[in-house]
C-alpha cells in the first residue's frame, strides 16, 4: 500500500460549533451597529459618524486604539513570520510595547488640541487648516487613499482565509462551495478563484461593510472594544494549550534547536494505474519517498491537487520537504499510528523532485532559536542587526505616523483619559504579542511542514489545539480572535477612506455648502463602494499578508510622521516645507521598493525592497522626510502671524484643551 497519509486535524461533527460561534459573533456586531446608528439621529452627523463626537473614555479609547493597531497582520501575518523564522521574532516585535508611549505620548494631547481649535474631523483636515492650504489637504487625502487601498485588500484576504479554515469541515460550507463552483465555472475572472475562498470573502466583506456603513465611528469603537476583549481572551487560552501540547517550553525549544529549515518545491506524482474517477489529493497529505543511504524523505502537500479520471501522472504538486532526521522519524511514527485512512487510492511513486534550500540556514541546526533566523531568499538571514534597528523604528516610531492612530487621538475626551490609556494599551500589547511568539514557536512542533501556507497557521493552530483536548466548540472562539483583529482594522480603514473622500475632497473643495443629508448619503455610499472595491481586489490577493502590512505601515509613516510633528510643534513650519517632507518621504520609501523589483527576480513572491546601508526603507523614508521639512521650511517665507497665534498662543490652547 502507498505511503500517502494525512494527519490533518478532523473536526467532524464538532465543526458546526465553530460556525455557530461565528454567527453569534456576527449578530453581536450588527447589534452594536444598530445601537450606534441611533446616536447619528441625535447629534451632528459628520462629527459623530467619523469621530464619535470626541467623547471616548479610557476603555473605549484604549481598546479601539489597540484593536485598530492589532490588525490582520498581528494575527495572520505575524504568526506566519514566527512560524517561518522562530524565536528571533521576539526582537522583531519587542518595540511594539513602546508604541503607545511614542504614538499617544508624542502626538496625543497636541493633535487633540489642534483638532479642537480648527474643528477638524480628519487628518487631512488638521493639515489643511493648520496652514490654510487646500493643496496640502488634497495631497494627504490622496496618499491615505493610496496606502489604505493596498492595506484593505490584504485585510480582506486575511478575513477570508481565516473563515476558510474555520469552515473547512462544515457540511453546509462544502455544499455551498460545490454550488458556487458550478455557477462560476464559465465566468472568466471568477473561474480561477477557489470557490470556498470566494464564499468566505463575500461573507466577511458583507458583514464588515454593512455594519461600518450603517453604524459609523461609534459602531467601529464599540465593536473594537468587543474585539479587543475577544483577542486577548483567545491568546490567553491558546498559550497554555500550546505549551502543554508541545511538551513544555524547554522541550519545545530543544526540539526547535534540532530543526533545520525545510526544502520547498514541487514533485511529480506517478500513479501505478489510471484513475476511474476524479480524485483530490488533499492539502497537508504526507508523502514518502526513498532517499540516499536508505534514508526516508518526507513531503507535505501544500494545497489541494486534482487527479483527473484516466490520469496516471500529476505534475508540479506543491510540497514542503522536512529535513530534520529526528522530525522525520517522529512524524513517520505518527503516520503509522494514525487511524485516518490512506488518502491515495493506488500505489504511487514520486518523480521529478525539485526542491530548493533556504538561502540562510540550510542544513544548520539552531537557526530557529537564535538570530538572525532562517530565510528563503536573503543570505543575511531574517533579522540582521541593521534590520533589528529598522524594526524598532518600524513599530515604535512609525506607529506614531499612522493616520488611523491619529484619528483615534482626535477622539478622546480628556488628558486623564490619554494618560491612563497609554498604560492600558502598553499592558494590552504585552498580553498579545509575547504570547503569540511562544504559541507559534510551539506550532513548529505541532504543525510541521506548513512553510508554504503560513498565513493559515493561526486558524489551523486554533483548530488543532481544541481538537486535541476534545473541546471543538472552543475553536470558534479562538478563531474569532484573528477574525476580530481583521474586522477592527477593516472598519477603521473604511471610515478613514470614506471620510477622506467625502469630507476632504467633496465638502471642503467641491461643495462647501452641502447639506447634512447630502453628506450623510455620500458617506454611506462611499463606505459601501470602497469596501466593495477592496473585496473585489481581494479576489486575486497578495501572497503574503505581512509584506503588504509592512509596506503600507512604513509608507504612511514616511509620509505623515515628519510633517505632523512639525505641524504640531514648530511654529515656523509652513506649507511648502511640510508638503515637501510628505512628498520626499513618499518618494524615498517607494523608490526602494521599485528598486527591489528590478534587483530581485523573486520580488513578487517574496517582497524584498532595496535596503540602503542595510536599513529598512522606513528608516530612510523617515530620515529624508524630516530633513526635507526642516530644510525647505527655512528656505521659504514664514507662515502668517495669525496662524501662529491661533495654534500656539496660550489663550487659544487653554480654551480648547482636552482637560476636563
C-alpha positions as semicolon CSV with decimal commas, in nm:
position;residue;x (nm);y (nm);z (nm)
1;X;0,000;0,000;0,000
2;X;0,117;0,358;-0,062
3;X;0,265;0,590;0,198
4;X;0,032;0,885;0,132
5;X;-0,125;0,952;0,468
6;X;-0,298;1,251;0,618
7;X;-0,284;1,355;0,982
8;X;-0,467;1,686;0,940
9;X;-0,696;1,758;1,237
10;X;-1,050;1,643;1,161
11;X;-1,333;1,846;1,313
12;X;-1,618;1,608;1,230
13;X;-1,949;1,690;1,397
14;X;-1,796;1,943;1,635
15;X;-1,709;2,172;1,347
16;X;-2,061;2,317;1,342
17;X;-1,991;2,469;1,684
18;X;-1,734;2,697;1,522
19;X;-1,995;2,808;1,269
20;X;-2,244;2,885;1,545
21;X;-1,982;3,088;1,731
22;X;-1,909;3,290;1,419
23;X;-2,280;3,356;1,358
24;X;-2,330;3,468;1,719
25;X;-2,030;3,699;1,690
26;X;-2,164;3,848;1,365
27;X;-2,506;3,910;1,520
28;X;-2,341;4,090;1,812
29;X;-2,153;4,314;1,568
30;X;-2,474;4,406;1,387
31;X;-2,643;4,474;1,720
32;X;-2,373;4,725;1,810
33;X;-2,406;4,888;1,468
34;X;-2,780;4,928;1,520
35;X;-2,730;5,096;1,858
36;X;-2,464;5,324;1,710
37;X;-2,696;5,431;1,433
38;X;-2,937;5,570;1,692
39;X;-2,670;5,820;1,802
40;X;-2,646;5,953;1,448
41;X;-3,006;6,071;1,471
42;X;-2,945;6,299;1,769
43;X;-2,601;6,451;1,700
44;X;-2,406;6,633;1,429
45;X;-2,361;6,371;1,157
46;X;-2,005;6,449;1,046
47;X;-1,857;6,472;1,395
48;X;-2,048;6,169;1,521
49;X;-2,015;5,943;1,213
50;X;-1,640;5,996;1,166
51;X;-1,518;6,095;1,517
52;X;-1,771;5,982;1,778
53;X;-1,824;6,345;1,892
54;X;-1,475;6,342;2,056
55;X;-1,623;6,170;2,364
56;X;-1,422;5,848;2,412
57;X;-1,335;5,744;2,767
58;X;-1,042;5,531;2,886
59;X;-1,161;5,182;2,795
60;X;-1,324;5,278;2,467
61;X;-1,025;5,489;2,360
62;X;-0,760;5,238;2,474
63;X;-0,923;4,932;2,321
64;X;-1,018;5,097;1,992
65;X;-0,659;5,226;1,959
66;X;-0,516;4,883;2,041
67;X;-0,761;4,685;1,829
68;X;-0,701;4,905;1,526
69;X;-0,324;4,858;1,563
70;X;-0,361;4,481;1,615
71;X;-0,471;4,416;1,259
72;X;-0,487;4,107;1,041
73;X;-0,111;4,133;1,032
74;X;-0,097;4,073;1,408
75;X;-0,299;3,751;1,394
76;X;-0,223;3,627;1,044
77;X;0,097;3,778;0,910
78;X;0,282;3,795;1,245
79;X;0,215;3,428;1,336
80;X;0,325;3,342;0,982
81;X;0,659;3,514;1,043
82;X;0,705;3,346;1,382
83;X;0,642;3,005;1,231
84;X;0,883;3,076;0,946
85;X;1,172;3,232;1,140
86;X;1,148;3,126;1,505
87;X;1,236;3,296;1,832
88;X;1,403;3,598;1,672
89;X;1,053;3,742;1,617
90;X;1,056;3,844;1,985
91;X;1,316;4,106;1,885
92;X;1,119;4,196;1,574
93;X;0,805;4,283;1,772
94;X;0,960;4,384;2,107
95;X;0,947;4,756;2,034
96;X;0,569;4,734;1,987
97;X;0,537;4,760;2,364
98;X;0,650;5,125;2,344
99;X;0,415;5,216;2,059
100;X;0,161;5,372;2,298
101;X;0,430;5,589;2,455
102;X;0,552;5,708;2,114
103;X;0,218;5,742;1,937
104;X;-0,008;5,852;2,221
105;X;0,254;6,035;2,425
106;X;0,422;6,219;2,136
107;X;0,115;6,331;1,946
108;X;-0,192;6,261;2,160
109;X;-0,267;6,577;2,357
110;X;-0,132;6,818;2,096
111;X;-0,321;6,674;1,797
112;X;-0,638;6,668;2,006
113;X;-0,590;7,038;2,090
114;X;-0,519;7,140;1,731
115;X;-0,819;6,942;1,603
116;X;-1,047;7,113;1,854
117;X;-0,913;7,459;1,765
118;X;-0,980;7,409;1,395
119;X;-1,286;7,184;1,430
120;X;-1,105;6,920;1,226
121;X;-1,264;6,580;1,178
122;X;-0,996;6,404;0,969
123;X;-0,617;6,403;0,948
124;X;-0,617;6,597;0,616
125;X;-0,848;6,846;0,791
126;X;-0,581;6,911;1,054
127;X;-0,305;6,960;0,797
128;X;-0,516;7,176;0,567
129;X;-0,649;7,407;0,839
130;X;-0,316;7,443;1,018
131;X;-0,167;7,605;0,704
132;X;-0,482;7,718;0,519
133;X;-0,360;7,502;0,229
134;X;-0,619;7,315;0,023
135;X;-0,338;7,155;-0,180
136;X;-0,188;7,004;0,135
137;X;-0,524;6,859;0,238
138;X;-0,582;6,703;-0,105
139;X;-0,228;6,557;-0,114
140;X;-0,277;6,399;0,231
141;X;-0,612;6,259;0,121
142;X;-0,469;6,101;-0,195
143;X;-0,183;5,938;-0,004
144;X;-0,420;5,798;0,258
145;X;-0,645;5,651;-0,009
146;X;-0,341;5,507;-0,195
147;X;-0,194;5,323;0,104
148;X;-0,520;5,225;0,270
149;X;-0,646;5,065;-0,050
150;X;-0,348;4,828;-0,054
151;X;-0,398;4,753;0,313
152;X;-0,770;4,691;0,278
153;X;-0,715;4,431;0,006
154;X;-0,467;4,247;0,229
155;X;-0,707;4,263;0,527
156;X;-0,996;4,125;0,321
157;X;-0,772;3,837;0,220
158;X;-0,689;3,770;0,585
159;X;-1,056;3,767;0,686
160;X;-1,149;3,529;0,405
161;X;-0,852;3,299;0,479
162;X;-0,949;3,272;0,846
163;X;-1,308;3,185;0,760
164;X;-1,194;2,928;0,501
165;X;-1,001;2,740;0,767
166;X;-1,276;2,777;1,027
167;X;-1,544;2,630;0,799
168;X;-1,330;2,371;0,622
169;X;-1,523;2,075;0,767
170;X;-1,874;2,221;0,781
171;X;-2,109;2,029;0,553
172;X;-2,312;2,337;0,460
173;X;-1,992;2,511;0,353
174;X;-1,893;2,221;0,126
175;X;-2,238;2,214;-0,034
176;X;-2,222;2,588;-0,095
177;X;-1,872;2,552;-0,240
178;X;-1,993;2,294;-0,491
179;X;-2,281;2,520;-0,597
180;X;-2,059;2,826;-0,636
181;X;-1,805;2,622;-0,832
182;X;-2,077;2,523;-1,080
183;X;-2,201;2,883;-1,113
184;X;-1,858;3,040;-1,167
185;X;-1,710;2,774;-1,398
186;X;-1,778;2,982;-1,710
187;X;-1,708;3,326;-1,564
188;X;-1,360;3,441;-1,679
189;X;-1,246;3,641;-1,375
190;X;-1,405;3,404;-1,121
191;X;-1,324;3,063;-1,268
192;X;-0,969;3,070;-1,132
193;X;-1,077;3,174;-0,780
194;X;-1,120;2,898;-0,522
195;X;-1,498;2,880;-0,463
196;X;-1,454;2,829;-0,088
197;X;-1,236;3,137;-0,063
198;X;-1,492;3,329;-0,272
199;X;-1,776;3,240;-0,033
200;X;-1,577;3,339;0,274
201;X;-1,458;3,663;0,113
202;X;-1,817;3,756;0,033
203;X;-1,942;3,668;0,385
204;X;-1,665;3,866;0,554
205;X;-1,700;4,160;0,316
206;X;-2,077;4,192;0,351
207;X;-2,062;4,178;0,731
208;X;-1,791;4,440;0,777
209;X;-1,916;4,675;0,502
210;X;-2,275;4,681;0,626
211;X;-2,203;4,739;0,994
212;X;-1,939;5,005;0,922
213;X;-2,163;5,185;0,670
214;X;-2,466;5,171;0,898
215;X;-2,311;5,245;1,236
216;X;-2,023;5,485;1,169
217;X;-1,744;5,567;1,417
218;X;-1,923;5,457;1,733
219;X;-2,007;5,120;1,576
220;X;-1,638;5,082;1,497
221;X;-1,535;5,185;1,850
222;X;-1,782;4,958;2,028
223;X;-1,700;4,660;1,811
224;X;-1,331;4,737;1,864
225;X;-1,389;4,713;2,240
226;X;-1,562;4,378;2,199
227;X;-1,299;4,259;1,952
228;X;-1,018;4,373;2,181
229;X;-1,157;4,159;2,462
230;X;-1,203;3,861;2,228
231;X;-0,843;3,890;2,104
232;X;-0,679;3,886;2,446
233;X;-0,904;3,603;2,571
234;X;-0,824;3,395;2,263
235;X;-0,449;3,440;2,309
236;X;-0,463;3,365;2,682
237;X;-0,647;3,038;2,613
238;X;-0,415;2,931;2,333
239;X;-0,094;2,997;2,530
240;X;-0,122;2,722;2,796
241;X;-0,272;2,477;2,547
242;X;0,019;2,528;2,305
243;X;0,286;2,496;2,574
244;X;0,125;2,184;2,722
245;X;0,073;2,009;2,390
246;X;0,429;2,090;2,277
247;X;0,564;1,921;2,590
248;X;0,659;2,236;2,778
249;X;0,873;2,536;2,691
250;X;1,202;2,356;2,750
251;X;1,109;2,059;2,532
252;X;0,971;2,284;2,255
253;X;1,289;2,494;2,250
254;X;1,511;2,184;2,247
255;X;1,314;2,041;1,955
256;X;1,339;2,371;1,765
257;X;1,714;2,379;1,830
258;X;1,747;2,048;1,643
259;X;1,549;2,166;1,339
260;X;1,694;2,256;1,002
261;X;1,491;2,464;0,755
262;X;1,273;2,267;0,510
263;X;1,306;2,250;0,133
264;X;1,021;2,390;-0,075
265;X;0,933;2,296;-0,431
266;X;0,735;2,051;-0,643
267;X;0,717;1,680;-0,719
268;X;0,552;1,467;-0,986
269;X;0,312;1,203;-0,858
270;X;0,331;0,890;-1,076
271;X;0,034;0,655;-1,029
272;X;0,065;0,281;-1,093
273;X;-0,274;0,262;-1,269
274;X;-0,527;0,506;-1,423
275;X;-0,796;0,663;-1,206
276;X;-1,157;0,565;-1,269
277;X;-1,294;0,886;-1,119
278;X;-1,152;1,227;-1,042
279;X;-0,978;1,247;-0,707
280;X;-0,846;1,533;-0,496
281;X;-0,515;1,491;-0,318
282;X;-0,581;1,693;-0,005
283;X;-0,357;1,967;0,126
284;X;-0,140;1,859;0,421
285;X;-0,124;1,497;0,299
286;X;0,214;1,339;0,379
287;X;0,410;1,168;0,101
288;X;0,717;0,949;0,144
289;X;0,997;0,864;-0,096
290;X;1,323;0,670;-0,057
291;X;1,638;0,879;-0,018
292;X;2,009;0,814;-0,025
293;X;2,160;0,554;0,210
294;X;1,814;0,414;0,287
295;X;1,713;0,748;0,441
296;X;1,345;0,822;0,403
297;X;1,233;1,155;0,252
298;X;0,913;1,311;0,381
299;X;0,699;1,568;0,196
300;X;0,381;1,753;0,286
301;X;0,139;1,863;0,012
302;X;0,079;2,241;0,029
303;X;-0,255;2,271;-0,148
304;X;-0,533;2,055;-0,290
305;X;-0,434;1,888;-0,618
306;X;-0,680;1,724;-0,860
307;X;-0,611;1,386;-1,016
308;X;-0,823;1,367;-1,336
309;X;-1,009;1,049;-1,447
310;X;-0,784;0,823;-1,655
311;X;-0,473;1,013;-1,550
312;X;-0,159;0,838;-1,435
313;X;0,056;1,139;-1,357
314;X;0,017;1,464;-1,165
315;X;0,292;1,715;-1,231
316;X;0,413;2,003;-1,015
317;X;0,246;1,908;-0,689
318;X;0,349;2,182;-0,440
319;X;0,527;2,031;-0,141
320;X;0,738;2,111;0,163
321;X;1,014;1,862;0,246
322;X;1,108;1,805;0,609
323;X;1,488;1,790;0,652
324;X;1,545;1,723;1,022
325;X;1,612;1,348;1,081
326;X;1,452;1,346;1,428
327;X;1,145;1,522;1,295
328;X;1,113;1,279;1,004
329;X;1,127;0,985;1,245
330;X;0,870;1,145;1,479
331;X;0,623;1,228;1,201
332;X;0,662;0,886;1,037
333;X;0,579;0,726;1,370
334;X;0,264;0,936;1,399
335;X;0,163;0,840;1,046
336;X;0,194;0,471;1,121
337;X;-0,027;0,506;1,429
338;X;-0,277;0,748;1,279
339;X;-0,625;0,595;1,222
340;X;-0,705;0,817;0,920
341;X;-0,722;0,602;0,609
342;X;-0,487;0,631;0,314
343;X;-0,560;0,941;0,103
344;X;-0,436;0,784;-0,221
345;X;-0,640;0,507;-0,389
346;X;-0,346;0,339;-0,563
347;X;0,027;0,287;-0,541
348;X;0,239;0,582;-0,644
349;X;0,596;0,694;-0,694
350;X;0,747;1,040;-0,664
351;X;0,949;1,165;-0,960
352;X;1,100;1,495;-1,080
353;X;1,157;1,616;-0,727
354;X;1,261;1,982;-0,749
355;X;1,303;2,149;-0,413
356;X;1,515;2,447;-0,312
357;X;1,716;2,509;0,002
358;X;1,685;2,816;0,221
359;X;1,932;3,092;0,133
360;X;2,022;3,128;0,501
361;X;2,019;2,838;0,748
362;X;2,002;2,541;0,512
363;X;2,126;2,228;0,691
364;X;2,212;2,425;1,008
365;X;2,068;2,331;1,343
366;X;1,969;2,601;1,589
367;X;1,867;2,867;1,337
368;X;1,511;2,876;1,477
369;X;1,626;2,966;1,830
370;X;1,893;3,231;1,761
371;X;1,916;3,541;1,542
372;X;1,904;3,634;1,266
373;X;1,670;3,343;1,182
374;X;1,637;3,134;0,863
375;X;1,534;3,299;0,537
376;X;1,429;3,161;0,198
377;X;1,597;3,422;-0,019
378;X;1,817;3,652;0,195
379;X;2,170;3,530;0,263
380;X;2,191;3,760;0,569
381;X;1,904;3,584;0,744
382;X;1,573;3,726;0,857
383;X;1,682;3,983;1,114
384;X;2,043;4,102;1,096
385;X;2,135;4,387;1,333
386;X;2,056;4,666;1,086
387;X;1,703;4,535;1,037
388;X;1,656;4,482;1,410
389;X;1,723;4,855;1,448
390;X;1,498;4,926;1,150
391;X;1,204;4,744;1,301
392;X;1,238;4,933;1,625
393;X;1,162;5,238;1,410
394;X;0,907;5,046;1,207
395;X;0,684;4,956;1,502
396;X;0,767;5,203;1,778
397;X;0,840;5,523;1,588
398;X;0,648;5,485;1,263
399;X;0,347;5,357;1,456
400;X;0,300;5,716;1,564
401;X;0,277;5,817;1,198
402;X;-0,029;5,610;1,111
403;X;-0,331;5,827;1,021
404;X;-0,562;5,558;1,164
405;X;-0,399;5,611;1,504
406;X;-0,407;5,989;1,466
407;X;-0,785;5,981;1,414
408;X;-0,824;5,795;1,744
409;X;-0,610;6,060;1,914
410;X;-0,856;6,325;1,798
411;X;-1,147;6,150;1,971
412;X;-1,059;6,110;2,343
413;X;-1,234;6,332;2,594
414;X;-0,961;6,440;2,840
415;X;-0,590;6,433;2,920
416;X;-0,659;6,195;3,208
417;X;-0,807;5,952;2,957
418;X;-0,493;5,981;2,747
419;X;-0,253;5,912;3,035
420;X;-0,445;5,610;3,160
421;X;-0,485;5,476;2,808
422;X;-0,108;5,479;2,746
423;X;-0,061;5,240;3,038
424;X;-0,362;5,028;2,937
425;X;-0,255;4,984;2,575
426;X;0,107;4,902;2,671
427;X;-0,018;4,628;2,904
428;X;-0,262;4,506;2,640
429;X;0,007;4,473;2,373
430;X;0,225;4,278;2,617
431;X;-0,058;4,031;2,671
432;X;-0,100;3,989;2,294
433;X;0,238;3,984;2,122
434;X;0,478;3,799;2,352
435;X;0,235;3,505;2,398
436;X;0,193;3,490;2,020
437;X;0,570;3,435;1,984
438;X;0,552;3,140;2,223
439;X;0,236;2,992;2,068
440;X;0,368;2,987;1,713
441;X;0,712;2,866;1,806
442;X;0,524;2,570;1,954
443;X;0,337;2,546;1,622
444;X;0,660;2,436;1,452
445;X;0,647;2,126;1,672
446;X;0,273;2,063;1,648
447;X;0,209;2,155;1,282
448;X;0,523;2,081;1,078
449;X;0,550;2,130;0,704
450;X;0,326;2,436;0,662
451;X;0,603;2,665;0,536
452;X;0,427;2,732;0,202
453;X;0,092;2,821;0,361
454;X;0,200;3,004;0,675
455;X;-0,077;3,267;0,651
456;X;-0,315;2,988;0,761
457;X;-0,116;2,891;1,069
458;X;-0,328;3,087;1,322
459;X;-0,667;2,926;1,250
460;X;-0,503;2,586;1,187
461;X;-0,334;2,607;1,526
462;X;-0,658;2,707;1,698
463;X;-0,837;2,408;1,548
464;X;-0,557;2,165;1,637
465;X;-0,529;2,281;2,000
466;X;-0,903;2,248;2,066
467;X;-0,933;1,917;1,882
468;X;-0,654;1,764;2,090
469;X;-0,834;1,846;2,417
470;X;-1,176;1,739;2,289
471;X;-1,324;2,090;2,301
472;X;-1,404;2,162;1,938
473;X;-1,663;2,422;2,033
474;X;-1,376;2,636;2,161
475;X;-1,227;2,657;1,810
476;X;-1,490;2,913;1,715
477;X;-1,387;3,145;1,999
478;X;-1,015;3,111;1,927
479;X;-1,059;3,173;1,556
480;X;-1,279;3,472;1,643
481;X;-0,965;3,639;1,784
482;X;-0,784;3,683;1,450
483;X;-1,116;3,747;1,280
484;X;-1,184;4,026;1,531
485;X;-0,841;4,176;1,463
486;X;-0,908;4,189;1,090
487;X;-1,257;4,336;1,129
488;X;-1,139;4,607;1,369
489;X;-0,877;4,718;1,118
490;X;-1,100;4,700;0,811
491;X;-1,379;4,905;0,966
492;X;-1,132;5,176;1,073
493;X;-0,972;5,192;0,728
494;X;-1,310;5,204;0,556
495;X;-1,415;5,503;0,765
496;X;-1,083;5,676;0,707
497;X;-1,105;5,644;0,330
498;X;-1,471;5,748;0,314
499;X;-1,407;6,048;0,541
500;X;-1,112;6,148;0,325
501;X;-1,322;6,138;0,009
502;X;-1,645;6,291;0,144
503;X;-1,505;6,545;0,388
504;X;-1,167;6,640;0,240
505;X;-1,245;6,625;-0,131
506;X;-1,620;6,679;-0,173
507;X;-1,724;6,901;0,118
508;X;-1,403;7,102;0,156
509;X;-1,333;7,157;-0,217
510;X;-1,633;7,079;-0,438
511;X;-1,945;7,171;-0,241
512;X;-1,872;7,350;0,090
513;X;-2,243;7,424;0,138
514;X;-2,354;7,062;0,103
515;X;-2,648;6,978;0,329
516;X;-2,613;6,725;0,610
517;X;-2,849;6,492;0,422
518;X;-2,625;6,501;0,114
519;X;-2,312;6,443;0,320
520;X;-2,480;6,154;0,501
521;X;-2,584;5,981;0,177
522;X;-2,240;6,030;0,023
523;X;-2,071;5,894;0,336
524;X;-2,285;5,581;0,331
525;X;-2,232;5,537;-0,042
526;X;-1,857;5,595;-0,027
527;X;-1,806;5,350;0,261
528;X;-2,006;5,087;0,073
529;X;-1,829;5,144;-0,261
530;X;-1,478;5,146;-0,113
531;X;-1,548;4,826;0,081
532;X;-1,693;4,656;-0,224
533;X;-1,393;4,761;-0,433
534;X;-1,150;4,620;-0,177
535;X;-1,347;4,297;-0,172
536;X;-1,316;4,269;-0,550
537;X;-0,944;4,344;-0,529
538;X;-0,904;4,058;-0,283
539;X;-1,026;3,806;-0,543
540;X;-0,664;3,779;-0,656
541;X;-0,490;3,865;-0,328
542;X;-0,123;3,917;-0,244
543;X;0,062;3,602;-0,142
544;X;0,194;3,722;0,192
545;X;-0,019;3,949;0,408
546;X;0,259;4,078;0,633
547;X;0,462;4,212;0,339
548;X;0,171;4,441;0,248
549;X;0,125;4,547;0,611
550;X;0,493;4,640;0,638
551;X;0,485;4,833;0,309
552;X;0,174;5,037;0,389
553;X;0,272;5,099;0,752
554;X;0,619;5,216;0,655
555;X;0,490;5,426;0,367
556;X;0,230;5,607;0,576
557;X;0,487;5,681;0,845
558;X;0,739;5,814;0,591
559;X;0,469;6,044;0,451
560;X;0,290;6,163;0,766
561;X;0,505;6,143;1,079
562;X;0,758;6,416;0,996
563;X;0,504;6,665;0,857
564;X;0,266;6,603;1,150
565;X;0,536;6,651;1,416
566;X;0,649;6,980;1,262
567;X;0,286;7,086;1,211
568;X;0,203;7,036;1,577
569;X;0,519;7,156;1,747
570;X;0,711;7,403;1,527
571;X;0,555;7,749;1,487
572;X;0,795;7,825;1,198
573;X;0,667;7,533;0,990
574;X;0,498;7,636;0,665
575;X;0,302;7,473;0,385
576;X;0,591;7,438;0,133
577;X;0,806;7,268;0,397
578;X;0,556;7,011;0,518
579;X;0,434;6,935;0,165
580;X;0,796;6,879;0,057
581;X;0,854;6,648;0,352
582;X;0,545;6,444;0,273
583;X;0,641;6,401;-0,093
584;X;1,007;6,333;-0,012
585;X;0,916;6,060;0,236
586;X;0,677;5,900;-0,012
587;X;0,930;5,901;-0,298
588;X;1,223;5,781;-0,084
589;X;1,022;5,490;0,059
590;X;0,858;5,389;-0,269
591;X;1,181;5,412;-0,470
592;X;1,345;5,137;-0,264
593;X;1,054;4,903;-0,335
594;X;1,069;4,991;-0,705
595;X;1,444;4,922;-0,699
596;X;1,370;4,583;-0,543
597;X;1,152;4,491;-0,841
598;X;1,449;4,532;-1,075
599;X;1,714;4,387;-0,843
600;X;1,542;4,070;-0,716
601;X;1,382;3,819;-0,950
602;X;1,159;3,679;-0,676
603;X;1,027;4,021;-0,565
604;X;0,661;3,940;-0,632
605;X;0,683;3,605;-0,450
606;X;0,885;3,735;-0,154
607;X;0,878;4,115;-0,133
608;X;1,236;4,239;-0,094
609;X;1,293;4,614;-0,117
610;X;1,639;4,754;-0,177
611;X;1,796;4,833;0,161
612;X;2,024;5,137;0,160
613;X;2,306;5,072;0,412
614;X;2,110;4,755;0,500
615;X;1,833;4,958;0,665
616;X;1,464;4,905;0,600
617;X;1,302;5,165;0,368
618;X;1,101;5,313;0,657
619;X;1,417;5,439;0,828
620;X;1,539;5,608;0,510
621;X;1,193;5,747;0,437
622;X;1,160;5,898;0,784
623;X;1,508;6,048;0,771
624;X;1,451;6,205;0,428
625;X;1,107;6,337;0,528
626;X;1,228;6,510;0,847
627;X;1,528;6,665;0,671
628;X;1,313;6,785;0,379
629;X;1,061;6,958;0,606
630;X;1,333;7,137;0,801
631;X;1,543;7,248;0,503
632;X;1,259;7,362;0,277
633;X;1,086;7,546;0,563
634;X;1,399;7,752;0,633
635;X;1,437;7,828;0,261
636;X;1,081;7,963;0,227
637;X;0,888;8,251;0,393
638;X;0,747;8,200;0,745
639;X;0,374;8,130;0,789
640;X;0,124;8,416;0,851
641;X;0,133;8,550;1,205
642;X;-0,239;8,489;1,258
643;X;-0,192;8,115;1,201
644;X;0,093;8,100;1,451
645;X;-0,114;8,292;1,705
646;X;-0,415;8,070;1,657
647;X;-0,236;7,740;1,717
648;X;0,045;7,839;1,956
649;X;-0,078;8,123;2,179
650;X;-0,165;8,001;2,528
651;X;-0,509;8,160;2,543
652;X;-0,623;7,951;2,244
653;X;-0,471;7,631;2,381
654;X;-0,631;7,689;2,721
655;X;-0,977;7,740;2,575
656;X;-0,958;7,426;2,361
657;X;-0,764;7,198;2,596
658;X;-0,864;6,835;2,623
659;X;-0,852;6,870;3,002
660;X;-1,180;6,833;3,184
